[in-house]
PDB file of C-alpha atoms in Angstrom:
ATOM      1  CA  MET A   1     108.072 -38.538  40.572  1.00  0.00           C
ATOM      2  CA  LYS A   2     104.448 -38.346  40.274  1.00  0.00           C
ATOM      3  CA  PRO A   3     102.411 -39.017  43.184  1.00  0.00           C
ATOM      4  CA  GLY A   4     100.560 -41.888  41.414  1.00  0.00           C
ATOM      5  CA  ASN A   5     103.771 -43.673  40.923  1.00  0.00           C
ATOM      6  CA  ILE A   6     104.959 -43.254  44.477  1.00  0.00           C
ATOM      7  CA  ALA A   7     101.568 -44.510  45.697  1.00  0.00           C
ATOM      8  CA  LEU A   8     101.958 -47.559  43.181  1.00  0.00           C
ATOM      9  CA  LEU A   9     105.376 -48.473  44.426  1.00  0.00           C
ATOM     10  CA  VAL A  10     104.154 -48.291  48.266  1.00  0.00           C
ATOM     11  CA  PHE A  11     101.303 -50.608  47.559  1.00  0.00           C
ATOM     12  CA  ILE A  12     103.632 -53.135  45.453  1.00  0.00           C
ATOM     13  CA  ALA A  13     106.300 -52.826  48.446  1.00  0.00           C
ATOM     14  CA  ILE A  14     103.376 -53.503  51.130  1.00  0.00           C
ATOM     15  CA  PHE A  15     102.138 -56.261  48.905  1.00  0.00           C
ATOM     16  CA  MET A  16     105.722 -57.989  48.682  1.00  0.00           C
ATOM     17  CA  VAL A  17     105.625 -57.740  52.565  1.00  0.00           C
ATOM     18  CA  VAL A  18     102.698 -59.380  53.297  1.00  0.00           C
ATOM     19  CA  LEU A  19     103.277 -62.210  50.882  1.00  0.00           C
ATOM     20  CA  ALA A  20     106.571 -62.980  52.314  1.00  0.00           C
ATOM     21  CA  VAL A  21     104.962 -63.123  55.679  1.00  0.00           C
ATOM     22  CA  ASN A  22     102.389 -65.267  54.673  1.00  0.00           C
ATOM     23  CA  PHE A  23     104.554 -67.655  52.713  1.00  0.00           C
ATOM     24  CA  SER A  24     106.985 -67.873  55.630  1.00  0.00           C
ATOM     25  CA  GLN A  25     104.125 -68.906  57.955  1.00  0.00           C
ATOM     26  CA  ASN A  26     102.766 -71.533  55.578  1.00  0.00           C
ATOM     27  CA  ALA A  27     106.220 -73.099  54.775  1.00  0.00           C
ATOM     28  CA  SER A  28     106.551 -76.740  55.629  1.00  0.00           C
ATOM     29  CA  ILE A  29     109.776 -78.441  56.283  1.00  0.00           C
ATOM     30  CA  TYR A  30     110.807 -82.326  55.624  1.00  0.00           C
ATOM     31  CA  THR A  31     111.619 -83.787  59.189  1.00  0.00           C
ATOM     32  CA  ASP A  32     111.139 -86.748  61.639  1.00  0.00           C
ATOM     33  CA  PHE A  33     108.558 -87.120  64.476  1.00  0.00           C
ATOM     34  CA  ARG A  34     110.882 -86.218  67.343  1.00  0.00           C
ATOM     35  CA  THR A  35     111.800 -82.835  65.627  1.00  0.00           C
ATOM     36  CA  ALA A  36     108.197 -82.184  64.539  1.00  0.00           C
ATOM     37  CA  LYS A  37     107.152 -82.505  68.115  1.00  0.00           C
ATOM     38  CA  GLU A  38     109.784 -80.026  69.443  1.00  0.00           C
ATOM     39  CA  SER A  39     109.117 -77.519  66.745  1.00  0.00           C
ATOM     40  CA  GLY A  40     105.297 -77.380  66.887  1.00  0.00           C
ATOM     41  CA  LYS A  41     105.101 -76.531  63.304  1.00  0.00           C
ATOM     42  CA  LYS A  42     103.463 -77.878  60.313  1.00  0.00           C
ATOM     43  CA  VAL A  43     106.063 -80.624  58.592  1.00  0.00           C
ATOM     44  CA  HIS A  44     106.428 -83.040  55.918  1.00  0.00           C
ATOM     45  CA  ILE A  45     107.472 -86.635  57.385  1.00  0.00           C
ATOM     46  CA  VAL A  46     108.664 -89.383  55.215  1.00  0.00           C
ATOM     47  CA  GLY A  47     108.187 -93.040  56.287  1.00  0.00           C
ATOM     48  CA  GLU A  48     106.711 -96.272  56.114  1.00  0.00           C
ATOM     49  CA  TRP A  49     103.435 -97.606  57.103  1.00  0.00           C
ATOM     50  CA  VAL A  50     103.953-100.233  59.858  1.00  0.00           C
ATOM     51  CA  ASN A  51     101.977-102.702  61.704  1.00  0.00           C
ATOM     52  CA  ARG A  52      99.304-102.711  59.214  1.00  0.00           C
ATOM     53  CA  GLU A  53      96.934-104.687  61.230  1.00  0.00           C
ATOM     54  CA  ALA A  54      96.529-101.978  63.854  1.00  0.00           C
ATOM     55  CA  SER A  55      95.348 -99.515  61.303  1.00  0.00           C
ATOM     56  CA  GLU A  56      91.579 -98.354  61.455  1.00  0.00           C
ATOM     57  CA  TYR A  57      88.756 -96.572  60.010  1.00  0.00           C
ATOM     58  CA  ASP A  58      86.330 -94.900  62.375  1.00  0.00           C
ATOM     59  CA  SER A  59      83.300 -93.853  59.884  1.00  0.00           C
ATOM     60  CA  ASN A  60      81.511 -92.344  62.619  1.00  0.00           C
ATOM     61  CA  ARG A  61      84.453 -89.848  63.224  1.00  0.00           C
ATOM     62  CA  ASP A  62      85.681 -89.953  59.608  1.00  0.00           C
ATOM     63  CA  LEU A  63      89.037 -90.898  61.205  1.00  0.00           C
ATOM     64  CA  PHE A  64      91.909 -93.148  59.801  1.00  0.00           C
ATOM     65  CA  THR A  65      94.769 -93.992  61.935  1.00  0.00           C
ATOM     66  CA  PHE A  66      97.767 -96.058  61.285  1.00  0.00           C
ATOM     67  CA  TYR A  67     101.220 -96.518  62.557  1.00  0.00           C
ATOM     68  CA  MET A  68     104.175 -95.032  60.721  1.00  0.00           C
ATOM     69  CA  ALA A  69     108.090 -95.297  61.127  1.00  0.00           C
ATOM     70  CA  ASP A  70     110.119 -92.164  59.963  1.00  0.00           C
ATOM     71  CA  THR A  71     113.333 -92.216  58.501  1.00  0.00           C
ATOM     72  CA  THR A  72     115.073 -92.640  61.966  1.00  0.00           C
ATOM     73  CA  GLU A  73     112.651 -95.552  62.809  1.00  0.00           C
ATOM     74  CA  SER A  74     110.869 -93.684  65.307  1.00  0.00           C
ATOM     75  CA  VAL A  75     107.105 -95.032  65.357  1.00  0.00           C
ATOM     76  CA  GLU A  76     104.304 -92.797  65.847  1.00  0.00           C
ATOM     77  CA  LEU A  77     100.461 -93.231  65.545  1.00  0.00           C
ATOM     78  CA  VAL A  78      99.113 -90.996  62.809  1.00  0.00           C
ATOM     79  CA  HIS A  79      95.683 -89.468  63.003  1.00  0.00           C
ATOM     80  CA  TYR A  80      94.207 -88.473  59.495  1.00  0.00           C
ATOM     81  CA  TYR A  81      90.507 -86.929  59.384  1.00  0.00           C
ATOM     82  CA  ASP A  82      89.599 -88.558  56.130  1.00  0.00           C
ATOM     83  CA  PRO A  83      88.829 -92.130  54.704  1.00  0.00           C
ATOM     84  CA  LYS A  84      92.069 -93.995  54.139  1.00  0.00           C
ATOM     85  CA  PRO A  85      93.537 -92.859  50.465  1.00  0.00           C
ATOM     86  CA  ASN A  86      92.901 -95.070  47.681  1.00  0.00           C
ATOM     87  CA  ASN A  87      96.241 -96.534  46.898  1.00  0.00           C
ATOM     88  CA  PHE A  88      97.394 -96.512  50.447  1.00  0.00           C
ATOM     89  CA  ASP A  89      98.003-100.221  50.520  1.00  0.00           C
ATOM     90  CA  GLN A  90     100.489-100.448  47.611  1.00  0.00           C
ATOM     91  CA  ALA A  91     102.488 -97.452  48.715  1.00  0.00           C
ATOM     92  CA  GLU A  92     105.994 -98.147  49.827  1.00  0.00           C
ATOM     93  CA  LYS A  93     106.778 -94.784  51.391  1.00  0.00           C
ATOM     94  CA  VAL A  94     104.371 -92.462  52.820  1.00  0.00           C
ATOM     95  CA  VAL A  95     104.767 -88.743  53.215  1.00  0.00           C
ATOM     96  CA  VAL A  96     102.419 -87.215  56.093  1.00  0.00           C
ATOM     97  CA  VAL A  97     101.845 -83.343  56.050  1.00  0.00           C
ATOM     98  CA  GLY A  98     100.509 -82.069  59.314  1.00  0.00           C
ATOM     99  CA  GLY A  99     101.673 -81.297  62.916  1.00  0.00           C
ATOM    100  CA  TYR A 100     101.213 -82.130  66.635  1.00  0.00           C
ATOM    101  CA  ASP A 101      98.280 -81.312  68.463  1.00  0.00           C
ATOM    102  CA  GLN A 102      99.091 -82.021  72.103  1.00  0.00           C
ATOM    103  CA  ASP A 103     100.789 -85.543  71.915  1.00  0.00           C
ATOM    104  CA  ARG A 104      98.946 -86.799  68.950  1.00  0.00           C
ATOM    105  CA  PHE A 105     100.209 -86.192  65.205  1.00  0.00           C
ATOM    106  CA  ILE A 106      97.477 -84.992  62.990  1.00  0.00           C
ATOM    107  CA  ALA A 107      97.853 -85.349  59.244  1.00  0.00           C
ATOM    108  CA  ASP A 108      96.303 -82.951  56.960  1.00  0.00           C
ATOM    109  CA  LYS A 109      97.219 -84.675  53.783  1.00  0.00           C
ATOM    110  CA  ILE A 110      98.748 -88.088  53.017  1.00  0.00           C
ATOM    111  CA  VAL A 111     100.812 -88.360  49.966  1.00  0.00           C
ATOM    112  CA  MET A 112     101.971 -92.061  48.711  1.00  0.00           C
ATOM    113  CA  LYS A 113     105.050 -92.876  46.987  1.00  0.00           C
ATOM    114  CA  CYS A 114     104.569 -95.944  44.962  1.00  0.00           C
ATOM    115  CA  PRO A 115     107.532 -97.866  43.693  1.00  0.00           C
ATOM    116  CA  SER A 116     105.937 -98.104  39.992  1.00  0.00           C
ATOM    117  CA  LYS A 117     105.736 -94.491  39.390  1.00  0.00           C
ATOM    118  CA  TYR A 118     109.803 -94.334  39.640  1.00  0.00           C
ATOM    119  CA  GLU A 119     110.431 -97.497  37.952  1.00  0.00           C
ATOM    120  CA  GLU A 120     112.725 -96.841  34.686  1.00  0.00           C
ATOM    121  CA  THR A 121     110.884 -97.754  31.614  1.00  0.00           C
ATOM    122  CA  THR A 122     112.225 -98.254  27.964  1.00  0.00           C
ATOM    123  CA  ILE A 123     110.491 -96.575  25.144  1.00  0.00           C
ATOM    124  CA  VAL A 124     110.226 -98.688  22.111  1.00  0.00           C
ATOM    125  CA  GLN A 125     110.297 -96.718  18.862  1.00  0.00           C
TER     126      GLN A 125
END
């Protein structure tokens, strides 16, 4: 083999290792609040918005807080450092992506699961 080909193969192997390590560190799993707190990792948690009256947006800190019940019915206060998402009020299910900072769940992202998106529709031809 030519030295150029060997160098290229070594470069590709190093690139693949760096890519695999980076992907594994950023990978997130679906779980519940208890498991997320124990793991200390970034996770996805599916749940429902509860106690809607207690949600609050603090414009001075750009912080939206709300209570969410996960699939095990565990309720936790979620901190989201952005305004409340536009269609948050209509969402039936919510997925928060984030992790625990000490004893607070900090959401980096909120994804709404609106029922109308998933209803079957008939196509008229």
